[in-house]
Amino acid sequence: MTVVMTNRLPAFPFDWDGTRLPAEVEALRAEPVRRVRTIAGAEAWLVSSYELCRKVLEDPRFSLKDTSAPGAPRQYALTIPPHVVNNMGNITGAGLRKAVMKAINPKTPGLEEWLRARAGALVDALITEGAPGELRGAYADPYSAGLHCRMLGIPEEDGPRLLRSLDVAFMNAPHEIEAARLHWDRDIAYMTERLDDPATGGLMAELAALREDPDYAHLTDEMLATVGVTLFGAGVISTAGFLTMALVSVLTRPDVREALTTGAHGVAGAMDELLRVNLSIGDGLPRLALEDVRLGEVEVRAGELVLVLVEAANHDPERFPDPLVFRPDRENAAEHLSFGGGRHYCPATALGKRHAEIALETLLDRLPGLRLAVPVEQLVWRTNFMKRLPERLPVAW
Ligand code: HEM
């Protein structure tokens, strides 16, 4: 008799349901660096303790850029050109960091007023149409897409089309996806046209103007268009994803609802705790080991893939006692890793927070009776995607 030896590693990601922390996270406490099998079929080290997750994010021997190197083990197939993985590095290298940081500053004059007005108009539309409403398609998505169109200085009516690209661009699939390449080419062509469109304002107009400056002779239209496409993509998927999942928390957890509406802290004071418990990141933040590095009990070898499991770090009882309890006054809530850490720390944390704060405040203030209008088990969770997302979030009020 022949014995077939199968290498049965746990498949990662574990669970797409965003209403609870996956059961596997608890089991990982005993093994904070664990071999897993990725969607692409590769082997990777899944890192789950707070301390080691932070170490990976902060240690330059773990590289994000090199995860797209040819032949490197992959979490899932790339949906963007390989060099774009190092997006912020490319932006900085091209001398565009200052312009980008200015554009994503929530203190930009008029921006907060615009966010309030846009959130208010979307609530008006929900009320006019009557319950039930759908909070992803009719609230979180158009609000986030609208903000990013405004920031880039492109027409808001183009938001829905750009938004549809993201349903494919952020898929976690084992093989390359034709639609991802088609969307990418189409969006780059669209954003390139905006550079020469006299109606363009915001960041894209600023970038277009740099083409006249001899100091920026190295810039190509494609590089500038890439900045627009990637900021729309990273920004909308992250802000809409976080807001949608914060709404899931509000609608399914009475403790969260109470803290936001009656607590002494209000929505703004609870924002870091909301980020800590948020389950919107559906995969692991990927890094490639550039050298052999000891990680806890494990010797990670150069060339191996390491995945940082943010939700496990954020629920590590060593760092956040009683991690499942929602506690807005938790002293160290802001130490969560929901914006990453180290050199790739999200550059738009202030905008991300303000965006969600205003949306939640507006909704809870205008619709105090807001509730889920279907049993929670009926929520349909998107699979094989970079973010956990309910396909629809039907509510009544
Ligand atoms: C609540 C909203 C947001 C969340 C939760 C979030 C989360 C994250 C996380 C976890 C990372 C680190 C990725 C890694 O280390 O591999 C990151 C990086 C990044 N985020 Fe955000 N983000 C948000 C909003 C935004 C917005 C609004 C923008 C732009 C408009 C943006 C642009 C970026 C960029 C360009 C990076 C890459 C930074 C680098 O590589 O240096 N994010 N974000």
Tab-separated table of C-alpha atoms and ligand atoms in Angstrom:
chain	number	residue	atom	x	y	z
A	1	MET	CA	0.000	0.000	0.000
A	2	THR	CA	1.325	3.443	-0.854
A	3	VAL	CA	0.830	6.200	1.625
A	4	VAL	CA	0.109	9.559	0.027
A	5	MET	CA	1.806	12.277	2.021
A	6	THR	CA	-0.209	15.447	1.732
A	7	ASN	CA	1.059	18.671	3.124
A	8	ARG	CA	-2.173	19.872	4.672
A	9	LEU	CA	-1.543	23.395	5.834
A	10	PRO	CA	-4.488	25.485	6.988
A	11	ALA	CA	-5.897	27.551	4.146
A	12	PHE	CA	-5.741	31.307	4.682
A	13	PRO	CA	-7.875	33.514	4.814
A	14	PHE	CA	-10.031	31.664	7.329
A	15	ASP	CA	-13.443	33.292	7.144
A	16	TRP	CA	-15.175	36.058	5.209
A	17	ASP	CA	-18.008	36.598	7.695
A	18	GLY	CA	-17.470	40.029	9.203
A	19	THR	CA	-19.735	39.679	12.233
A	20	ARG	CA	-17.231	37.786	14.384
A	21	LEU	CA	-13.544	37.236	14.817
A	22	PRO	CA	-12.664	33.934	13.059
A	23	ALA	CA	-12.437	31.049	15.544
A	24	GLU	CA	-8.953	30.221	14.221
A	25	VAL	CA	-7.535	33.431	15.724
A	26	GLU	CA	-7.893	32.056	19.256
A	27	ALA	CA	-6.064	28.868	18.295
A	28	LEU	CA	-3.204	30.908	16.814
A	29	ARG	CA	-2.349	32.370	20.235
A	30	ALA	CA	-0.278	29.257	20.926
A	31	GLU	CA	1.469	29.556	17.567
A	32	PRO	CA	1.913	33.238	16.673
A	33	VAL	CA	3.985	32.441	13.584
A	34	ARG	CA	2.192	29.682	11.678
A	35	ARG	CA	2.687	28.105	8.281
A	36	VAL	CA	-0.420	28.480	6.078
A	37	ARG	CA	-1.415	27.896	2.462
A	38	THR	CA	-2.386	31.027	0.525
A	39	ILE	CA	-5.097	31.508	-2.085
A	40	ALA	CA	-2.388	31.341	-4.760
A	41	GLY	CA	-1.313	27.943	-3.374
A	42	ALA	CA	1.966	29.212	-1.908
A	43	GLU	CA	3.236	28.633	1.610
A	44	ALA	CA	3.481	31.622	3.918
A	45	TRP	CA	4.104	32.494	7.567
A	46	LEU	CA	0.992	33.924	9.207
A	47	VAL	CA	1.950	36.266	12.056
A	48	SER	CA	-0.711	36.904	14.668
A	49	SER	CA	0.639	38.274	17.960
A	50	TYR	CA	0.635	42.060	18.372
A	51	GLU	CA	4.326	42.189	19.145
A	52	LEU	CA	5.444	40.151	16.147
A	53	CYS	CA	2.982	41.830	13.741
A	54	ARG	CA	4.424	45.200	14.707
A	55	LYS	CA	7.953	43.870	14.370
A	56	VAL	CA	7.297	42.671	10.811
A	57	LEU	CA	5.744	46.007	9.819
A	58	GLU	CA	8.612	48.005	11.309
A	59	ASP	CA	11.574	45.859	10.233
A	60	PRO	CA	12.869	46.883	6.762
A	61	ARG	CA	14.078	43.327	6.200
A	62	PHE	CA	10.402	42.549	5.518
A	63	SER	CA	9.627	44.248	2.208
A	64	LEU	CA	6.294	45.131	0.626
A	65	LYS	CA	7.897	46.185	-2.657
A	66	ASP	CA	9.577	42.816	-3.158
A	67	THR	CA	6.353	40.841	-2.777
A	68	SER	CA	5.834	41.547	-6.491
A	69	ALA	CA	9.263	40.220	-7.533
A	70	PRO	CA	9.101	37.541	-10.253
A	71	GLY	CA	8.830	34.061	-8.743
A	72	ALA	CA	8.146	35.286	-5.196
A	73	PRO	CA	5.524	33.241	-3.289
A	74	ARG	CA	2.217	35.051	-3.603
A	75	GLN	CA	-0.830	35.520	-1.390
A	76	TYR	CA	-2.969	35.946	-4.520
A	77	ALA	CA	-2.431	36.985	-8.134
A	78	LEU	CA	-1.529	40.605	-8.835
A	79	THR	CA	-4.300	42.756	-10.301
A	80	ILE	CA	-2.044	45.766	-10.933
A	81	PRO	CA	1.322	46.139	-12.716
A	82	PRO	CA	4.068	44.773	-10.399
A	83	HIS	CA	5.866	48.104	-9.915
A	84	VAL	CA	2.650	49.728	-8.612
A	85	VAL	CA	2.832	47.573	-5.446
A	86	ASN	CA	5.396	50.102	-4.222
A	87	ASN	CA	2.916	52.919	-4.880
A	88	MET	CA	3.790	55.359	-2.108
A	89	GLY	CA	7.504	54.693	-2.645
A	90	ASN	CA	7.046	55.571	-6.325
A	91	ILE	CA	5.068	58.704	-5.411
A	92	THR	CA	7.815	59.809	-3.029
A	93	GLY	CA	10.566	58.936	-5.513
A	94	ALA	CA	8.859	61.045	-8.197
A	95	GLY	CA	8.755	64.070	-5.864
A	96	LEU	CA	4.951	63.986	-5.575
A	97	ARG	CA	4.571	63.181	-1.881
A	98	LYS	CA	3.925	66.768	-0.840
A	99	ALA	CA	1.138	67.282	-3.390
A	100	VAL	CA	-0.482	63.982	-2.360
A	101	MET	CA	-0.242	64.702	1.384
A	102	LYS	CA	-1.832	68.099	0.831
A	103	ALA	CA	-4.706	66.569	-1.143
A	104	ILE	CA	-5.506	63.974	1.545
A	105	ASN	CA	-5.505	66.464	4.419
A	106	PRO	CA	-9.001	66.586	5.959
A	107	LYS	CA	-8.341	70.191	7.020
A	108	THR	CA	-8.469	71.302	3.363
A	109	PRO	CA	-10.798	74.333	3.449
A	110	GLY	CA	-14.398	73.370	2.775
A	111	LEU	CA	-13.798	69.611	2.885
A	112	GLU	CA	-15.529	68.831	6.182
A	113	GLU	CA	-18.512	70.978	5.202
A	114	TRP	CA	-18.672	69.092	1.916
A	115	LEU	CA	-18.559	65.719	3.735
A	116	ARG	CA	-21.393	66.780	6.046
A	117	ALA	CA	-23.483	68.065	3.164
A	118	ARG	CA	-22.889	64.920	1.087
A	119	ALA	CA	-23.724	62.581	3.997
A	120	GLY	CA	-26.849	64.672	4.716
A	121	ALA	CA	-27.970	64.549	1.079
A	122	LEU	CA	-27.556	60.770	0.995
A	123	VAL	CA	-29.676	60.428	4.170
A	124	ASP	CA	-32.291	62.721	2.575
A	125	ALA	CA	-32.383	60.395	-0.432
A	126	LEU	CA	-32.804	57.322	1.803
A	127	ILE	CA	-35.710	59.018	3.607
A	128	THR	CA	-37.345	60.132	0.355
A	129	GLU	CA	-37.172	56.630	-1.068
A	130	GLY	CA	-38.425	55.137	2.214
A	131	ALA	CA	-37.315	52.096	4.218
A	132	PRO	CA	-35.757	49.691	3.632
A	133	GLY	CA	-32.588	51.392	2.494
A	134	GLU	CA	-29.270	49.824	1.560
A	135	LEU	CA	-26.319	51.353	3.363
A	136	ARG	CA	-23.506	50.182	1.107
A	137	GLY	CA	-24.833	51.096	-2.319
A	138	ALA	CA	-26.824	54.133	-1.184
A	139	TYR	CA	-24.545	55.492	1.541
A	140	ALA	CA	-20.982	54.278	2.192
A	141	ASP	CA	-19.948	53.721	-1.440
A	142	PRO	CA	-21.256	56.950	-3.033
A	143	TYR	CA	-20.047	58.992	-0.043
A	144	SER	CA	-16.508	57.565	-0.292
A	145	ALA	CA	-16.373	57.694	-4.095
A	146	GLY	CA	-17.678	61.283	-4.051
A	147	LEU	CA	-14.982	62.364	-1.593
A	148	HIS	CA	-12.227	60.883	-3.730
A	149	CYS	CA	-13.584	62.421	-6.955
A	150	ARG	CA	-13.611	65.782	-5.208
A	151	MET	CA	-10.087	65.320	-3.884
A	152	LEU	CA	-8.779	64.303	-7.310
A	153	GLY	CA	-10.765	67.089	-8.988
A	154	ILE	CA	-12.670	64.832	-11.398
A	155	PRO	CA	-16.455	64.759	-12.056
A	156	GLU	CA	-18.424	63.058	-9.284
A	157	GLU	CA	-20.653	61.402	-11.880
A	158	ASP	CA	-17.627	59.327	-12.966
A	159	GLY	CA	-17.422	57.857	-9.423
A	160	PRO	CA	-19.760	54.872	-9.975
A	161	ARG	CA	-17.817	53.696	-13.015
A	162	LEU	CA	-14.459	53.942	-11.228
A	163	LEU	CA	-16.042	52.233	-8.226
A	164	ARG	CA	-17.035	49.219	-10.342
A	165	SER	CA	-13.360	48.636	-11.215
A	166	LEU	CA	-12.623	48.118	-7.530
A	167	ASP	CA	-14.919	45.075	-7.329
A	168	VAL	CA	-12.352	43.372	-9.553
A	169	ALA	CA	-9.124	45.208	-8.682
A	170	PHE	CA	-9.290	44.108	-5.042
A	171	MET	CA	-10.184	40.477	-5.740
A	172	ASN	CA	-7.918	37.911	-4.136
A	173	ALA	CA	-7.753	35.238	-6.839
A	174	PRO	CA	-5.272	32.403	-7.463
A	175	HIS	CA	-4.637	33.457	-11.076
A	176	GLU	CA	-4.483	36.684	-13.018
A	177	ILE	CA	-7.867	38.159	-13.876
A	178	GLU	CA	-8.472	39.493	-17.382
A	179	ALA	CA	-11.045	42.014	-16.167
A	180	ALA	CA	-8.512	43.489	-13.746
A	181	ARG	CA	-6.123	44.311	-16.596
A	182	LEU	CA	-8.954	45.728	-18.713
A	183	HIS	CA	-10.180	47.904	-15.840
A	184	TRP	CA	-6.642	49.095	-15.136
A	185	ASP	CA	-5.995	50.078	-18.776
A	186	ARG	CA	-9.368	51.807	-19.045
A	187	ASP	CA	-8.964	53.731	-15.792
A	188	ILE	CA	-5.413	54.828	-16.670
A	189	ALA	CA	-6.685	56.067	-20.062
A	190	TYR	CA	-9.542	57.906	-18.310
A	191	MET	CA	-7.215	59.533	-15.748
A	192	THR	CA	-4.703	60.485	-18.478
A	193	GLU	CA	-7.493	62.330	-20.312
A	194	ARG	CA	-8.297	64.247	-17.114
A	195	LEU	CA	-4.762	65.697	-17.142
A	196	ASP	CA	-5.621	67.682	-20.287
A	197	ASP	CA	-9.243	68.393	-19.393
A	198	PRO	CA	-9.734	72.088	-18.521
A	199	ALA	CA	-12.593	71.089	-16.174
A	200	THR	CA	-10.192	69.098	-13.964
A	201	GLY	CA	-9.338	70.601	-10.556
A	202	GLY	CA	-7.935	69.233	-7.285
A	203	LEU	CA	-4.898	66.972	-7.174
A	204	MET	CA	-5.067	65.935	-10.842
A	205	ALA	CA	-4.892	69.586	-11.961
A	206	GLU	CA	-1.919	70.163	-9.652
A	207	LEU	CA	-0.157	67.124	-11.058
A	208	ALA	CA	-0.963	68.215	-14.623
A	209	ALA	CA	0.547	71.651	-13.944
A	210	LEU	CA	3.830	70.082	-12.792
A	211	ARG	CA	4.405	68.959	-16.379
A	212	GLU	CA	5.319	72.554	-17.206
A	213	ASP	CA	7.989	72.627	-14.485
A	214	PRO	CA	11.497	71.646	-15.727
A	215	ASP	CA	12.227	70.142	-12.284
A	216	TYR	CA	9.545	67.554	-13.049
A	217	ALA	CA	10.677	66.671	-16.570
A	218	HIS	CA	11.004	63.033	-15.430
A	219	LEU	CA	7.231	62.681	-15.018
A	220	THR	CA	5.153	60.897	-17.634
A	221	ASP	CA	1.376	61.182	-18.049
A	222	GLU	CA	1.133	57.513	-17.163
A	223	MET	CA	2.895	58.070	-13.822
A	224	LEU	CA	0.544	60.926	-12.984
A	225	ALA	CA	-2.533	58.963	-14.052
A	226	THR	CA	-1.301	56.058	-11.894
A	227	VAL	CA	-1.298	58.351	-8.849
A	228	GLY	CA	-4.952	59.236	-9.515
A	229	VAL	CA	-6.093	55.669	-10.167
A	230	THR	CA	-4.273	54.204	-7.158
A	231	LEU	CA	-5.358	56.908	-4.708
A	232	PHE	CA	-8.958	56.457	-5.814
A	233	GLY	CA	-8.607	52.683	-5.442
A	234	ALA	CA	-6.714	52.510	-2.118
A	235	GLY	CA	-8.721	55.369	-0.650
A	236	VAL	CA	-12.223	54.307	-1.673
A	237	ILE	CA	-11.805	50.604	-0.915
A	238	SER	CA	-10.377	51.405	2.534
A	239	THR	CA	-12.722	54.211	3.572
A	240	ALA	CA	-15.886	52.560	2.224
A	241	GLY	CA	-14.751	49.212	3.666
A	242	PHE	CA	-14.029	50.603	7.120
A	243	LEU	CA	-17.259	52.633	7.188
A	244	THR	CA	-19.388	49.712	5.994
A	245	MET	CA	-17.880	47.421	8.620
A	246	ALA	CA	-18.235	50.090	11.322
A	247	LEU	CA	-21.926	50.240	10.336
A	248	VAL	CA	-22.082	46.452	10.689
A	249	SER	CA	-20.690	46.860	14.232
A	250	VAL	CA	-23.236	49.575	15.034
A	251	LEU	CA	-26.106	47.482	13.667
A	252	THR	CA	-25.140	44.167	15.265
A	253	ARG	CA	-23.495	45.143	18.575
A	254	PRO	CA	-25.669	46.959	21.125
A	255	ASP	CA	-22.529	47.843	23.128
A	256	VAL	CA	-21.026	49.663	20.143
A	257	ARG	CA	-24.301	51.413	19.346
A	258	GLU	CA	-24.685	52.564	22.928
A	259	ALA	CA	-21.115	53.832	23.188
A	260	LEU	CA	-21.486	55.871	20.009
A	261	THR	CA	-24.871	57.383	20.781
A	262	THR	CA	-25.055	57.761	24.554
A	263	GLY	CA	-21.433	57.423	25.650
A	264	ALA	CA	-19.425	60.369	26.913
A	265	HIS	CA	-16.992	60.010	24.022
A	266	GLY	CA	-19.257	60.331	21.019
A	267	VAL	CA	-18.280	58.949	17.651
A	268	ALA	CA	-14.995	60.885	17.440
A	269	GLY	CA	-13.809	59.664	20.867
A	270	ALA	CA	-14.639	56.057	19.985
A	271	MET	CA	-12.949	56.119	16.561
A	272	ASP	CA	-9.751	54.270	17.506
A	273	GLU	CA	-11.683	51.563	19.346
A	274	LEU	CA	-13.960	51.270	16.290
A	275	LEU	CA	-10.851	50.827	14.137
A	276	ARG	CA	-9.422	48.260	16.576
A	277	VAL	CA	-12.455	45.972	16.460
A	278	ASN	CA	-13.062	46.506	12.749
A	279	LEU	CA	-12.773	43.380	10.617
A	280	SER	CA	-12.634	45.059	7.209
A	281	ILE	CA	-9.148	43.774	6.304
A	282	GLY	CA	-9.927	40.357	4.841
A	283	ASP	CA	-6.398	39.144	4.089
A	284	GLY	CA	-2.938	39.521	5.642
A	285	LEU	CA	-0.629	42.497	4.973
A	286	PRO	CA	2.051	40.821	2.821
A	287	ARG	CA	5.820	41.181	3.201
A	288	LEU	CA	8.732	39.288	1.666
A	289	ALA	CA	11.692	38.430	3.908
A	290	LEU	CA	14.857	39.873	2.337
A	291	GLU	CA	17.139	38.034	4.781
A	292	ASP	CA	16.856	35.202	7.273
A	293	VAL	CA	15.115	36.716	10.300
A	294	ARG	CA	14.178	35.140	13.619
A	295	LEU	CA	10.519	35.776	14.398
A	296	GLY	CA	9.580	34.451	17.840
A	297	GLU	CA	10.292	30.722	17.708
A	298	VAL	CA	10.583	30.634	13.941
A	299	GLU	CA	13.523	31.242	11.614
A	300	VAL	CA	11.998	32.927	8.565
A	301	ARG	CA	14.173	32.389	5.500
A	302	ALA	CA	15.062	35.001	2.887
A	303	GLY	CA	12.525	34.844	0.053
A	304	GLU	CA	9.649	33.604	2.218
A	305	LEU	CA	6.269	35.300	2.357
A	306	VAL	CA	5.038	36.684	5.684
A	307	LEU	CA	1.431	37.752	6.279
A	308	VAL	CA	0.502	40.156	9.081
A	309	LEU	CA	-2.918	39.298	10.512
A	310	VAL	CA	-4.129	42.708	11.692
A	311	GLU	CA	-7.348	41.466	13.317
A	312	ALA	CA	-5.361	39.035	15.479
A	313	ALA	CA	-2.920	41.765	16.579
A	314	ASN	CA	-5.847	44.061	17.361
A	315	HIS	CA	-7.450	41.348	19.513
A	316	ASP	CA	-4.267	40.176	21.231
A	317	PRO	CA	-5.197	39.976	24.947
A	318	GLU	CA	-1.581	40.680	25.911
A	319	ARG	CA	-1.905	44.120	24.354
A	320	PHE	CA	-5.638	44.769	24.649
A	321	PRO	CA	-7.100	43.076	27.759
A	322	ASP	CA	-10.639	41.677	27.191
A	323	PRO	CA	-10.151	42.267	23.482
A	324	LEU	CA	-13.734	41.427	22.530
A	325	VAL	CA	-15.110	44.135	24.823
A	326	PHE	CA	-15.747	47.479	23.105
A	327	ARG	CA	-14.211	50.095	25.359
A	328	PRO	CA	-13.888	53.600	23.844
A	329	ASP	CA	-11.889	54.763	26.881
A	330	ARG	CA	-9.296	52.003	26.421
A	331	GLU	CA	-6.040	53.825	27.092
A	332	ASN	CA	-4.085	52.284	24.264
A	333	ALA	CA	-6.875	51.868	21.679
A	334	ALA	CA	-4.857	54.023	19.256
A	335	GLU	CA	-2.126	51.364	19.175
A	336	HIS	CA	-4.274	49.231	16.816
A	337	LEU	CA	-2.678	48.186	13.533
A	338	SER	CA	-5.704	48.965	11.338
A	339	PHE	CA	-3.651	51.569	9.472
A	340	GLY	CA	-0.618	49.289	9.305
A	341	GLY	CA	2.695	50.430	10.804
A	342	GLY	CA	6.296	51.238	9.958
A	343	ARG	CA	7.302	52.630	6.598
A	344	HIS	CA	4.001	51.771	4.867
A	345	TYR	CA	1.795	53.264	7.596
A	346	CYS	CA	-1.299	54.678	5.912
A	347	PRO	CA	-0.662	58.293	4.879
A	348	ALA	CA	-4.384	59.147	5.084
A	349	THR	CA	-5.284	58.199	8.674
A	350	ALA	CA	-6.718	61.626	9.516
A	351	LEU	CA	-8.890	61.677	6.405
A	352	GLY	CA	-10.003	58.075	6.951
A	353	LYS	CA	-11.127	58.880	10.497
A	354	ARG	CA	-12.884	62.155	9.678
A	355	HIS	CA	-14.688	60.563	6.739
A	356	ALA	CA	-16.125	57.789	8.950
A	357	GLU	CA	-16.843	60.090	11.886
A	358	ILE	CA	-18.986	62.460	9.837
A	359	ALA	CA	-20.839	59.617	8.100
A	360	LEU	CA	-21.637	57.840	11.385
A	361	GLU	CA	-22.610	61.028	13.225
A	362	THR	CA	-24.926	62.124	10.413
A	363	LEU	CA	-26.619	58.751	10.105
A	364	LEU	CA	-27.111	58.135	13.840
A	365	ASP	CA	-28.302	61.677	14.394
A	366	ARG	CA	-30.787	61.720	11.522
A	367	LEU	CA	-32.022	58.113	11.836
A	368	PRO	CA	-32.021	57.268	15.567
A	369	GLY	CA	-34.172	54.180	14.969
A	370	LEU	CA	-31.666	52.744	12.457
A	371	ARG	CA	-31.630	48.948	12.527
A	372	LEU	CA	-30.742	45.975	10.358
A	373	ALA	CA	-33.822	45.077	8.292
A	374	VAL	CA	-32.855	41.429	7.663
A	375	PRO	CA	-31.729	38.707	10.080
A	376	VAL	CA	-27.958	39.017	10.455
A	377	GLU	CA	-27.547	35.481	9.034
A	378	GLN	CA	-28.968	36.763	5.725
A	379	LEU	CA	-26.056	39.115	5.132
A	380	VAL	CA	-24.064	37.839	2.149
A	381	TRP	CA	-20.303	38.113	2.698
A	382	ARG	CA	-18.044	38.731	-0.264
A	383	THR	CA	-15.423	36.008	-0.678
A	384	ASN	CA	-11.855	36.115	-1.996
A	385	PHE	CA	-11.601	39.867	-1.643
A	386	MET	CA	-9.099	42.119	0.083
A	387	LYS	CA	-11.823	43.505	2.342
A	388	ARG	CA	-14.600	41.777	4.245
A	389	LEU	CA	-17.845	43.267	2.946
A	390	PRO	CA	-21.546	42.455	3.145
A	391	GLU	CA	-22.837	42.626	-0.436
A	392	ARG	CA	-25.884	44.517	0.811
A	393	LEU	CA	-26.664	46.116	4.145
A	394	PRO	CA	-30.473	46.512	4.275
A	395	VAL	CA	-31.740	48.791	7.047
A	396	ALA	CA	-34.938	50.296	8.385
A	397	TRP	CA	-35.398	53.249	10.757
B	1	HEM	C1	-10.265	54.252	7.308
B	1	HEM	C2	-9.659	54.328	6.148
B	1	HEM	C3	-8.359	53.630	5.817
B	1	HEM	C4	-7.822	52.477	6.323
B	1	HEM	C5	-8.400	51.564	7.401
B	1	HEM	C6	-6.544	52.280	5.649
B	1	HEM	C7	-5.679	51.215	5.905
B	1	HEM	C8	-4.405	51.121	5.389
B	1	HEM	C9	-3.440	50.101	5.749
B	1	HEM	C10	-3.694	48.939	6.704
B	1	HEM	C11	-2.295	50.356	5.077
B	1	HEM	C12	-0.976	49.580	5.172
B	1	HEM	C13	-0.824	48.551	4.082
B	1	HEM	C14	0.407	47.705	4.260
B	1	HEM	O1	1.208	47.944	5.167
B	1	HEM	O2	0.604	46.771	3.467
B	1	HEM	C15	-2.526	51.530	4.262
B	1	HEM	C16	-1.607	52.086	3.396
B	1	HEM	C17	-1.943	53.029	2.453
B	1	HEM	N1	-3.112	53.751	2.378
B	1	HEM	FE1	-4.652	53.626	3.666
B	1	HEM	N2	-6.354	53.296	4.764
B	1	HEM	C18	-7.427	54.147	4.828
B	1	HEM	C19	-7.615	55.283	4.077
B	1	HEM	C20	-6.830	55.672	3.010
B	1	HEM	C21	-7.109	56.768	2.109
B	1	HEM	C22	-8.304	57.716	2.216
B	1	HEM	C23	-6.090	56.805	1.193
B	1	HEM	C24	-5.873	57.728	0.026
B	1	HEM	C25	-6.746	58.526	-0.501
B	1	HEM	C26	-5.168	55.740	1.540
B	1	HEM	C27	-3.997	55.464	0.851
B	1	HEM	C28	-3.034	54.573	1.289
B	1	HEM	C29	-1.754	54.405	0.626
B	1	HEM	C30	-1.274	55.143	-0.631
B	1	HEM	C31	-1.062	53.434	1.363
B	1	HEM	C32	0.340	52.879	1.068
B	1	HEM	C33	1.333	53.589	1.940
B	1	HEM	C34	2.746	53.106	1.702
B	1	HEM	O3	2.955	52.074	1.090
B	1	HEM	O4	3.658	53.803	2.174
B	1	HEM	N3	-5.647	55.083	2.654
B	1	HEM	N4	-3.818	51.978	4.480
